[in-house]
Amino acid sequence: MKKRDIFFQKLKNSLGEDSFNTWFKEAKIIRERDEEFVIELDSIETCEWVENNYLEILNEVASEITGKKVNVYLSTKNSNGQYTFLKKEMIIDDTQEEKFSLVYSRYTFDNFVVADFNRVAHSAAISVSKSPGKSLYNPLFIFGGNGVGKTHLILSIYNYIRKHKKGVKALYATTEKFKRDYTLSLRKNALDEFHKVYRNIDVLLLDDVQLLKGWESTQEELFHLYNSLFMRGKQIVLTADCPPAMLSGIQQRLMSRFHSGLIVEIGEPNIEAKIAILRKKAEENNIAIPFDVMEYIAMNTNTDIREIENCLRNLYINVCLNNKPLNINTAREILSYLQKTKKKRLTPELILEYVAFEFDVKKEEILSKKRNKEISLARYVAMYLMRKLLDIPLTKIGHITGNRNHATVIHGYNNIVEKLKNNYEFRDRVENLLYKIKNECVN
Ligand code: ADP
Ligand code: MG
């Protein structure tokens, strides 16, 4: 199968036949470059609708089959036969849960493989889904390492309730989103609205609560929300990367709430569990993988299930597109390639890109003479990170960040150091960015 066919096939699987035929029947991929797909649709109205409703899924599917972060752009031919592009905007207005739920809908109990490492967590999740708020498991606290299935499991609860418990209102939020919603509502003086969304529910599913670290006022808000829900017999489910007792930077009283229900761990998948997961994923993708290949992959990946998925995806593409045989040698080739390309080499330009993305400004703006608050801040953070992560002289940093002298760089660096001391939220943001860069890049 060609990459394009795979793309549309997967899209059809995600959207369902009807929606697919309504919007994508005439769709074509007209350009396919490294990190960019351009799709032609039949009219500008279709483009608009698809952009508002499906862009996130398109991006996901494209990224999934290429194994890279791909942006999809929509286009249509105007009356002169020339292509016009729709301006790409923020895909999902993240206050609109409905749209999210499309992306989330693929994480269900049906495609969650149960094995020893997650059996207890899975059965607790099932009980909670069947009788939310009524079991002794309140709150249910699920913890475990990276990529072991916490998000998948908590979203399975969400999807189960949406499907089988019509009158029960479940809300899933990442802790990032919760923090964002809360701070935004404070800034906009719209706390009432925030309360309306978060208190008017029967089940709260909050993912990755370790990220509340240092966010004092958000924790305060969660504490009150928790009490309000709990007293009314509502269900609360939380996930984190460690057990409650080991959470750092979280208020004691919140921790003791986290402690008061059932705490379950998702451990690490062993070889058999990884093979079971591989088998299931291969089945979902309609490929038959020989046992020795599955075993090889299971033995040569770590416990992050994303890595297994990534390997499978690459295997799939290589076999389908490059007509390679589906055997151990191909698997070996792919794994060694993946291991080599896992991390990007860290350069000053890359830091600029990370910062621009995080602060939602353009790279050119960081380099420009503009001095409004957000841009200056992004510029200073870039200087700070370059100094911290790369062994390059101040003059060079000044040069790279828009021909500035070294005194400006020192000023920028110190400015950030001060701000990190005094502002928790800012520290959290910079720490997350640092973590992400270190995780994805090598020096
Ligand atoms: P976490 O939130 O613990 O970091 P995720 O839930 O995001 O991990 O899981 C990472 C990937 O592995 C997801 O694509 C998820 O669908 C898949 N995955 C995790 N656990 C399972 C499982 N038990 N069965 C099938 N797929 C799984
Ligand atoms: Mg997760």
mmCIF file of N, CA and C in Angstrom, residues 233-338:
data_model
loop_
_atom_site.group_PDB
_atom_site.id
_atom_site.type_symbol
_atom_site.label_atom_id
_atom_site.label_comp_id
_atom_site.label_asym_id
_atom_site.label_seq_id
_atom_site.Cartn_x
_atom_site.Cartn_y
_atom_site.Cartn_z
ATOM 1 N N GLY A 233 -20.506 12.940 46.421
ATOM 2 C CA GLY A 233 -20.433 11.555 45.951
ATOM 3 C C GLY A 233 -19.950 11.406 44.519
ATOM 4 N N LYS A 234 -19.215 12.382 44.037
ATOM 5 C CA LYS A 234 -18.708 12.295 42.664
ATOM 6 C C LYS A 234 -17.388 11.529 42.640
ATOM 7 N N GLN A 235 -17.107 10.946 41.484
ATOM 8 C CA GLN A 235 -15.909 10.122 41.352
ATOM 9 C C GLN A 235 -14.700 10.956 40.928
ATOM 10 N N ILE A 236 -13.570 10.624 41.511
ATOM 11 C CA ILE A 236 -12.332 11.304 41.116
ATOM 12 C C ILE A 236 -11.275 10.244 40.768
ATOM 13 N N VAL A 237 -10.633 10.430 39.612
ATOM 14 C CA VAL A 237 -9.543 9.532 39.221
ATOM 15 C C VAL A 237 -8.333 10.382 38.877
ATOM 16 N N LEU A 238 -7.191 9.982 39.408
ATOM 17 C CA LEU A 238 -5.986 10.769 39.177
ATOM 18 C C LEU A 238 -4.872 9.861 38.666
ATOM 19 N N THR A 239 -3.985 10.400 37.870
ATOM 20 C CA THR A 239 -2.783 9.633 37.530
ATOM 21 C C THR A 239 -1.561 10.478 37.850
ATOM 22 N N ALA A 240 -0.445 9.787 38.058
ATOM 23 C CA ALA A 240 0.820 10.488 38.293
ATOM 24 C C ALA A 240 1.964 9.544 37.978
ATOM 25 N N ASP A 241 3.168 10.102 37.928
ATOM 26 C CA ASP A 241 4.311 9.244 37.622
ATOM 27 C C ASP A 241 4.927 8.610 38.869
ATOM 28 N N CYS A 242 4.335 8.881 40.040
ATOM 29 C CA CYS A 242 4.828 8.263 41.276
ATOM 30 C C CYS A 242 3.674 8.172 42.272
ATOM 31 N N PRO A 243 3.854 7.390 43.346
ATOM 32 C CA PRO A 243 2.760 7.293 44.328
ATOM 33 C C PRO A 243 2.581 8.618 45.068
ATOM 34 N N PRO A 244 1.404 8.848 45.653
ATOM 35 C CA PRO A 244 1.126 10.140 46.292
ATOM 36 C C PRO A 244 2.207 10.551 47.295
ATOM 37 N N ALA A 245 2.684 9.566 48.068
ATOM 38 C CA ALA A 245 3.646 9.908 49.107
ATOM 39 C C ALA A 245 4.937 10.481 48.525
ATOM 40 N N MET A 246 5.209 10.170 47.276
ATOM 41 C CA MET A 246 6.465 10.655 46.711
ATOM 42 C C MET A 246 6.316 11.908 45.861
ATOM 43 N N LEU A 247 5.101 12.413 45.771
ATOM 44 C CA LEU A 247 4.904 13.636 44.999
ATOM 45 C C LEU A 247 5.625 14.771 45.712
ATOM 46 N N SER A 248 6.331 15.587 44.948
ATOM 47 C CA SER A 248 6.998 16.692 45.637
ATOM 48 C C SER A 248 6.348 18.013 45.232
ATOM 49 N N GLY A 249 6.447 18.978 46.136
ATOM 50 C CA GLY A 249 5.914 20.311 45.838
ATOM 51 C C GLY A 249 4.398 20.346 45.810
ATOM 52 N N ILE A 250 3.754 19.394 46.509
ATOM 53 C CA ILE A 250 2.286 19.367 46.545
ATOM 54 C C ILE A 250 1.849 19.534 48.005
ATOM 55 N N GLN A 251 0.872 20.368 48.220
ATOM 56 C CA GLN A 251 0.398 20.623 49.582
ATOM 57 C C GLN A 251 0.004 19.340 50.301
ATOM 58 N N GLN A 252 0.338 19.316 51.585
ATOM 59 C CA GLN A 252 0.061 18.146 52.408
ATOM 60 C C GLN A 252 -1.414 17.731 52.360
ATOM 61 N N ARG A 253 -2.285 18.718 52.491
ATOM 62 C CA ARG A 253 -3.706 18.364 52.590
ATOM 63 C C ARG A 253 -4.241 17.764 51.284
ATOM 64 N N LEU A 254 -3.646 18.179 50.178
ATOM 65 C CA LEU A 254 -4.049 17.612 48.895
ATOM 66 C C LEU A 254 -3.516 16.176 48.788
ATOM 67 N N MET A 255 -2.264 16.007 49.234
ATOM 68 C CA MET A 255 -1.668 14.669 49.219
ATOM 69 C C MET A 255 -2.483 13.703 50.048
ATOM 70 N N SER A 256 -2.952 14.173 51.205
ATOM 71 C CA SER A 256 -3.696 13.234 52.051
ATOM 72 C C SER A 256 -5.035 12.895 51.396
ATOM 73 N N ARG A 257 -5.595 13.796 50.624
ATOM 74 C CA ARG A 257 -6.797 13.455 49.851
ATOM 75 C C ARG A 257 -6.457 12.376 48.813
ATOM 76 N N PHE A 258 -5.360 12.568 48.122
ATOM 77 C CA PHE A 258 -4.948 11.599 47.088
ATOM 78 C C PHE A 258 -4.759 10.206 47.696
ATOM 79 N N HIS A 259 -4.365 10.198 48.957
ATOM 80 C CA HIS A 259 -4.070 8.976 49.664
ATOM 81 C C HIS A 259 -5.301 8.208 50.110
ATOM 82 N N SER A 260 -6.431 8.889 50.154
ATOM 83 C CA SER A 260 -7.526 8.343 50.941
ATOM 84 C C SER A 260 -8.393 7.315 50.221
ATOM 85 N N GLY A 261 -8.110 7.029 48.960
ATOM 86 C CA GLY A 261 -8.922 6.035 48.259
ATOM 87 C C GLY A 261 -8.099 4.808 47.940
ATOM 88 N N LEU A 262 -8.111 4.425 46.671
ATOM 89 C CA LEU A 262 -7.319 3.270 46.269
ATOM 90 C C LEU A 262 -6.132 3.747 45.424
ATOM 91 N N ILE A 263 -4.961 3.230 45.778
ATOM 92 C CA ILE A 263 -3.771 3.584 45.006
ATOM 93 C C ILE A 263 -3.303 2.340 44.264
ATOM 94 N N VAL A 264 -3.220 2.424 42.941
ATOM 95 C CA VAL A 264 -2.758 1.256 42.186
ATOM 96 C C VAL A 264 -1.592 1.636 41.274
ATOM 97 N N GLU A 265 -0.717 0.664 41.112
ATOM 98 C CA GLU A 265 0.445 0.919 40.269
ATOM 99 C C GLU A 265 0.314 0.187 38.946
ATOM 100 N N ILE A 266 0.723 0.852 37.871
ATOM 101 C CA ILE A 266 0.949 0.112 36.633
ATOM 102 C C ILE A 266 2.455 -0.121 36.601
ATOM 103 N N GLY A 267 2.838 -1.368 36.611
ATOM 104 C CA GLY A 267 4.273 -1.677 36.653
ATOM 105 C C GLY A 267 4.890 -1.546 35.272
ATOM 106 N N GLU A 268 5.854 -2.402 35.000
ATOM 107 C CA GLU A 268 6.494 -2.345 33.688
ATOM 108 C C GLU A 268 6.193 -3.623 32.931
ATOM 109 N N PRO A 269 5.894 -3.518 31.651
ATOM 110 C CA PRO A 269 5.581 -4.729 30.891
ATOM 111 C C PRO A 269 6.821 -5.613 30.735
ATOM 112 N N ASN A 270 6.647 -6.909 30.948
ATOM 113 C CA ASN A 270 7.762 -7.819 30.667
ATOM 114 C C ASN A 270 7.668 -8.278 29.211
ATOM 115 N N ILE A 271 8.549 -9.186 28.821
ATOM 116 C CA ILE A 271 8.599 -9.590 27.412
ATOM 117 C C ILE A 271 7.242 -10.143 26.934
ATOM 118 N N GLU A 272 6.643 -11.010 27.755
ATOM 119 C CA GLU A 272 5.353 -11.592 27.318
ATOM 120 C C GLU A 272 4.304 -10.508 27.134
ATOM 121 N N ALA A 273 4.267 -9.576 28.066
ATOM 122 C CA ALA A 273 3.273 -8.504 27.967
ATOM 123 C C ALA A 273 3.527 -7.670 26.713
ATOM 124 N N LYS A 274 4.786 -7.403 26.441
ATOM 125 C CA LYS A 274 5.090 -6.608 25.247
ATOM 126 C C LYS A 274 4.686 -7.353 23.979
ATOM 127 N N ILE A 275 4.890 -8.666 23.997
ATOM 128 C CA ILE A 275 4.479 -9.449 22.824
ATOM 129 C C ILE A 275 2.956 -9.400 22.664
ATOM 130 N N ALA A 276 2.253 -9.497 23.792
ATOM 131 C CA ALA A 276 0.788 -9.434 23.718
ATOM 132 C C ALA A 276 0.345 -8.086 23.141
ATOM 133 N N ILE A 277 1.026 -7.029 23.552
ATOM 134 C CA ILE A 277 0.673 -5.702 23.042
ATOM 135 C C ILE A 277 0.976 -5.608 21.546
ATOM 136 N N LEU A 278 2.139 -6.127 21.175
ATOM 137 C CA LEU A 278 2.504 -6.127 19.753
ATOM 138 C C LEU A 278 1.492 -6.897 18.921
ATOM 139 N N ARG A 279 1.074 -8.028 19.453
ATOM 140 C CA ARG A 279 0.131 -8.862 18.712
ATOM 141 C C ARG A 279 -1.166 -8.093 18.472
ATOM 142 N N LYS A 280 -1.618 -7.437 19.529
ATOM 143 C CA LYS A 280 -2.873 -6.683 19.434
ATOM 144 C C LYS A 280 -2.742 -5.538 18.420
ATOM 145 N N LYS A 281 -1.639 -4.828 18.490
ATOM 146 C CA LYS A 281 -1.475 -3.676 17.589
ATOM 147 C C LYS A 281 -1.319 -4.140 16.140
ATOM 148 N N ALA A 282 -0.640 -5.259 15.966
ATOM 149 C CA ALA A 282 -0.475 -5.777 14.614
ATOM 150 C C ALA A 282 -1.836 -6.158 14.046
ATOM 151 N N GLU A 283 -2.630 -6.762 14.909
ATOM 152 C CA GLU A 283 -3.976 -7.164 14.523
ATOM 153 C C GLU A 283 -4.801 -5.947 14.110
ATOM 154 N N GLU A 284 -4.705 -4.893 14.919
ATOM 155 C CA GLU A 284 -5.453 -3.675 14.594
ATOM 156 C C GLU A 284 -5.035 -3.115 13.244
ATOM 157 N N ASN A 285 -3.777 -3.289 12.906
ATOM 158 C CA ASN A 285 -3.280 -2.752 11.642
ATOM 159 C C ASN A 285 -3.297 -3.762 10.512
ATOM 160 N N ASN A 286 -3.902 -4.896 10.802
ATOM 161 C CA ASN A 286 -3.994 -5.936 9.770
ATOM 162 C C ASN A 286 -2.678 -6.421 9.228
ATOM 163 N N ILE A 287 -1.691 -6.568 10.095
ATOM 164 C CA ILE A 287 -0.476 -7.218 9.599
ATOM 165 C C ILE A 287 -0.147 -8.421 10.471
ATOM 166 N N ALA A 288 0.332 -9.436 9.786
ATOM 167 C CA ALA A 288 0.694 -10.643 10.514
ATOM 168 C C ALA A 288 2.198 -10.614 10.742
ATOM 169 N N ILE A 289 2.587 -10.501 11.977
ATOM 170 C CA ILE A 289 4.022 -10.464 12.263
ATOM 171 C C ILE A 289 4.471 -11.809 12.816
ATOM 172 N N PRO A 290 5.509 -12.366 12.225
ATOM 173 C CA PRO A 290 6.007 -13.653 12.735
ATOM 174 C C PRO A 290 6.419 -13.531 14.197
ATOM 175 N N PHE A 291 6.273 -14.625 14.918
ATOM 176 C CA PHE A 291 6.531 -14.577 16.354
ATOM 177 C C PHE A 291 7.955 -14.144 16.672
ATOM 178 N N ASP A 292 8.918 -14.668 15.918
ATOM 179 C CA ASP A 292 10.311 -14.315 16.260
ATOM 180 C C ASP A 292 10.579 -12.815 16.087
ATOM 181 N N VAL A 293 9.854 -12.183 15.171
ATOM 182 C CA VAL A 293 10.037 -10.737 14.995
ATOM 183 C C VAL A 293 9.454 -9.990 16.191
ATOM 184 N N MET A 294 8.275 -10.445 16.631
ATOM 185 C CA MET A 294 7.668 -9.800 17.806
ATOM 186 C C MET A 294 8.586 -9.963 19.012
ATOM 187 N N GLU A 295 9.116 -11.155 19.130
ATOM 188 C CA GLU A 295 9.989 -11.424 20.265
ATOM 189 C C GLU A 295 11.229 -10.532 20.210
ATOM 190 N N TYR A 296 11.748 -10.401 19.015
ATOM 191 C CA TYR A 296 12.933 -9.558 18.852
ATOM 192 C C TYR A 296 12.637 -8.111 19.255
ATOM 193 N N ILE A 297 11.510 -7.606 18.799
ATOM 194 C CA ILE A 297 11.140 -6.223 19.140
ATOM 195 C C ILE A 297 10.927 -6.095 20.653
ATOM 196 N N ALA A 298 10.210 -7.063 21.211
ATOM 197 C CA ALA A 298 9.920 -7.007 22.653
ATOM 198 C C ALA A 298 11.215 -7.017 23.468
ATOM 199 N N MET A 299 12.187 -7.777 22.993
ATOM 200 C CA MET A 299 13.419 -7.891 23.761
ATOM 201 C C MET A 299 14.338 -6.693 23.587
ATOM 202 N N ASN A 300 14.110 -5.950 22.518
ATOM 203 C CA ASN A 300 15.047 -4.863 22.247
ATOM 204 C C ASN A 300 14.455 -3.465 22.377
ATOM 205 N N THR A 301 13.338 -3.374 23.064
ATOM 206 C CA THR A 301 12.788 -2.046 23.346
ATOM 207 C C THR A 301 12.681 -1.918 24.860
ATOM 208 N N ASN A 302 12.550 -0.686 25.335
ATOM 209 C CA ASN A 302 12.427 -0.533 26.792
ATOM 210 C C ASN A 302 10.968 -0.644 27.209
ATOM 211 N N THR A 303 10.634 -0.160 28.381
ATOM 212 C CA THR A 303 9.282 -0.414 28.890
ATOM 213 C C THR A 303 8.278 0.661 28.474
ATOM 214 N N ASP A 304 8.729 1.651 27.739
ATOM 215 C CA ASP A 304 7.829 2.682 27.239
ATOM 216 C C ASP A 304 7.102 2.114 26.013
ATOM 217 N N ILE A 305 5.811 1.902 26.146
ATOM 218 C CA ILE A 305 5.077 1.225 25.071
ATOM 219 C C ILE A 305 5.053 2.054 23.781
ATOM 220 N N ARG A 306 5.260 3.347 23.935
ATOM 221 C CA ARG A 306 5.357 4.189 22.736
ATOM 222 C C ARG A 306 6.489 3.725 21.823
ATOM 223 N N GLU A 307 7.552 3.256 22.433
ATOM 224 C CA GLU A 307 8.690 2.804 21.643
ATOM 225 C C GLU A 307 8.324 1.575 20.805
ATOM 226 N N ILE A 308 7.545 0.706 21.415
ATOM 227 C CA ILE A 308 7.086 -0.480 20.693
ATOM 228 C C ILE A 308 6.198 -0.055 19.521
ATOM 229 N N GLU A 309 5.325 0.894 19.806
ATOM 230 C CA GLU A 309 4.422 1.362 18.743
ATOM 231 C C GLU A 309 5.207 2.005 17.602
ATOM 232 N N ASN A 310 6.192 2.759 17.985
ATOM 233 C CA ASN A 310 6.997 3.445 16.993
ATOM 234 C C ASN A 310 7.708 2.435 16.094
ATOM 235 N N CYS A 311 8.218 1.403 16.699
ATOM 236 C CA CYS A 311 8.923 0.385 15.952
ATOM 237 C C CYS A 311 7.964 -0.327 15.000
ATOM 238 N N LEU A 312 6.803 -0.639 15.512
ATOM 239 C CA LEU A 312 5.807 -1.330 14.706
ATOM 240 C C LEU A 312 5.386 -0.478 13.499
ATOM 241 N N ARG A 313 5.199 0.803 13.766
ATOM 242 C CA ARG A 313 4.798 1.733 12.714
ATOM 243 C C ARG A 313 5.858 1.757 11.609
ATOM 244 N N ASN A 314 7.109 1.810 12.011
ATOM 245 C CA ASN A 314 8.179 1.849 11.028
ATOM 246 C C ASN A 314 8.302 0.549 10.269
ATOM 247 N N LEU A 315 8.063 -0.515 10.982
ATOM 248 C CA LEU A 315 8.106 -1.821 10.345
ATOM 249 C C LEU A 315 7.020 -1.892 9.264
ATOM 250 N N TYR A 316 5.860 -1.468 9.653
ATOM 251 C CA TYR A 316 4.688 -1.458 8.795
ATOM 252 C C TYR A 316 4.969 -0.657 7.511
ATOM 253 N N ILE A 317 5.516 0.523 7.712
ATOM 254 C CA ILE A 317 5.784 1.372 6.562
ATOM 255 C C ILE A 317 6.852 0.763 5.663
ATOM 256 N N ASN A 318 7.873 0.223 6.269
ATOM 257 C CA ASN A 318 8.936 -0.367 5.470
ATOM 258 C C ASN A 318 8.456 -1.565 4.677
ATOM 259 N N VAL A 319 7.622 -2.345 5.307
ATOM 260 C CA VAL A 319 7.135 -3.529 4.617
ATOM 261 C C VAL A 319 6.142 -3.133 3.517
ATOM 262 N N CYS A 320 5.254 -2.188 3.853
ATOM 263 C CA CYS A 320 4.236 -1.797 2.867
ATOM 264 C C CYS A 320 4.806 -0.930 1.754
ATOM 265 N N LEU A 321 5.652 0.006 2.116
ATOM 266 C CA LEU A 321 6.087 0.976 1.107
ATOM 267 C C LEU A 321 7.373 0.572 0.414
ATOM 268 N N ASN A 322 8.277 0.050 1.175
ATOM 269 C CA ASN A 322 9.581 -0.245 0.576
ATOM 270 C C ASN A 322 9.732 -1.715 0.222
ATOM 271 N N ASN A 323 8.602 -2.420 0.354
ATOM 272 C CA ASN A 323 8.589 -3.834 -0.006
ATOM 273 C C ASN A 323 9.672 -4.656 0.646
ATOM 274 N N LYS A 324 10.012 -4.291 1.862
ATOM 275 C CA LYS A 324 10.998 -5.115 2.558
ATOM 276 C C LYS A 324 10.288 -6.333 3.144
ATOM 277 N N PRO A 325 11.033 -7.420 3.298
ATOM 278 C CA PRO A 325 10.396 -8.605 3.897
ATOM 279 C C PRO A 325 10.152 -8.400 5.385
ATOM 280 N N LEU A 326 9.132 -9.049 5.875
ATOM 281 C CA LEU A 326 8.807 -8.890 7.290
ATOM 282 C C LEU A 326 9.568 -9.947 8.095
ATOM 283 N N ASN A 327 10.831 -9.667 8.351
ATOM 284 C CA ASN A 327 11.608 -10.640 9.120
ATOM 285 C C ASN A 327 12.515 -9.936 10.128
ATOM 286 N N ILE A 328 13.253 -10.747 10.839
ATOM 287 C CA ILE A 328 14.085 -10.200 11.916
ATOM 288 C C ILE A 328 15.101 -9.184 11.398
ATOM 289 N N ASN A 329 15.632 -9.422 10.220
ATOM 290 C CA ASN A 329 16.636 -8.483 9.717
ATOM 291 C C ASN A 329 16.057 -7.095 9.510
ATOM 292 N N THR A 330 14.843 -7.045 8.966
ATOM 293 C CA THR A 330 14.201 -5.748 8.783
ATOM 294 C C THR A 330 13.957 -5.098 10.147
ATOM 295 N N ALA A 331 13.483 -5.896 11.095
ATOM 296 C CA ALA A 331 13.223 -5.358 12.432
ATOM 297 C C ALA A 331 14.514 -4.820 13.042
ATOM 298 N N ARG A 332 15.590 -5.561 12.853
ATOM 299 C CA ARG A 332 16.877 -5.150 13.416
ATOM 300 C C ARG A 332 17.325 -3.811 12.803
ATOM 301 N N GLU A 333 17.193 -3.751 11.483
ATOM 302 C CA GLU A 333 17.565 -2.528 10.761
ATOM 303 C C GLU A 333 16.788 -1.325 11.308
ATOM 304 N N ILE A 334 15.477 -1.536 11.465
ATOM 305 C CA ILE A 334 14.619 -0.438 11.904
ATOM 306 C C ILE A 334 14.962 -0.011 13.322
ATOM 307 N N LEU A 335 15.140 -0.982 14.185
ATOM 308 C CA LEU A 335 15.458 -0.629 15.569
ATOM 309 C C LEU A 335 16.777 0.122 15.663
ATOM 310 N N SER A 336 17.750 -0.312 14.888
ATOM 311 C CA SER A 336 19.036 0.375 15.026
ATOM 312 C C SER A 336 18.932 1.773 14.427
ATOM 313 N N TYR A 337 18.138 1.900 13.377
ATOM 314 C CA TYR A 337 17.901 3.229 12.818
ATOM 315 C C TYR A 337 17.188 4.129 13.828
ATOM 316 N N LEU A 338 16.163 3.569 14.473
ATOM 317 C CA LEU A 338 15.398 4.361 15.446
ATOM 318 C C LEU A 338 16.286 4.792 16.605
#
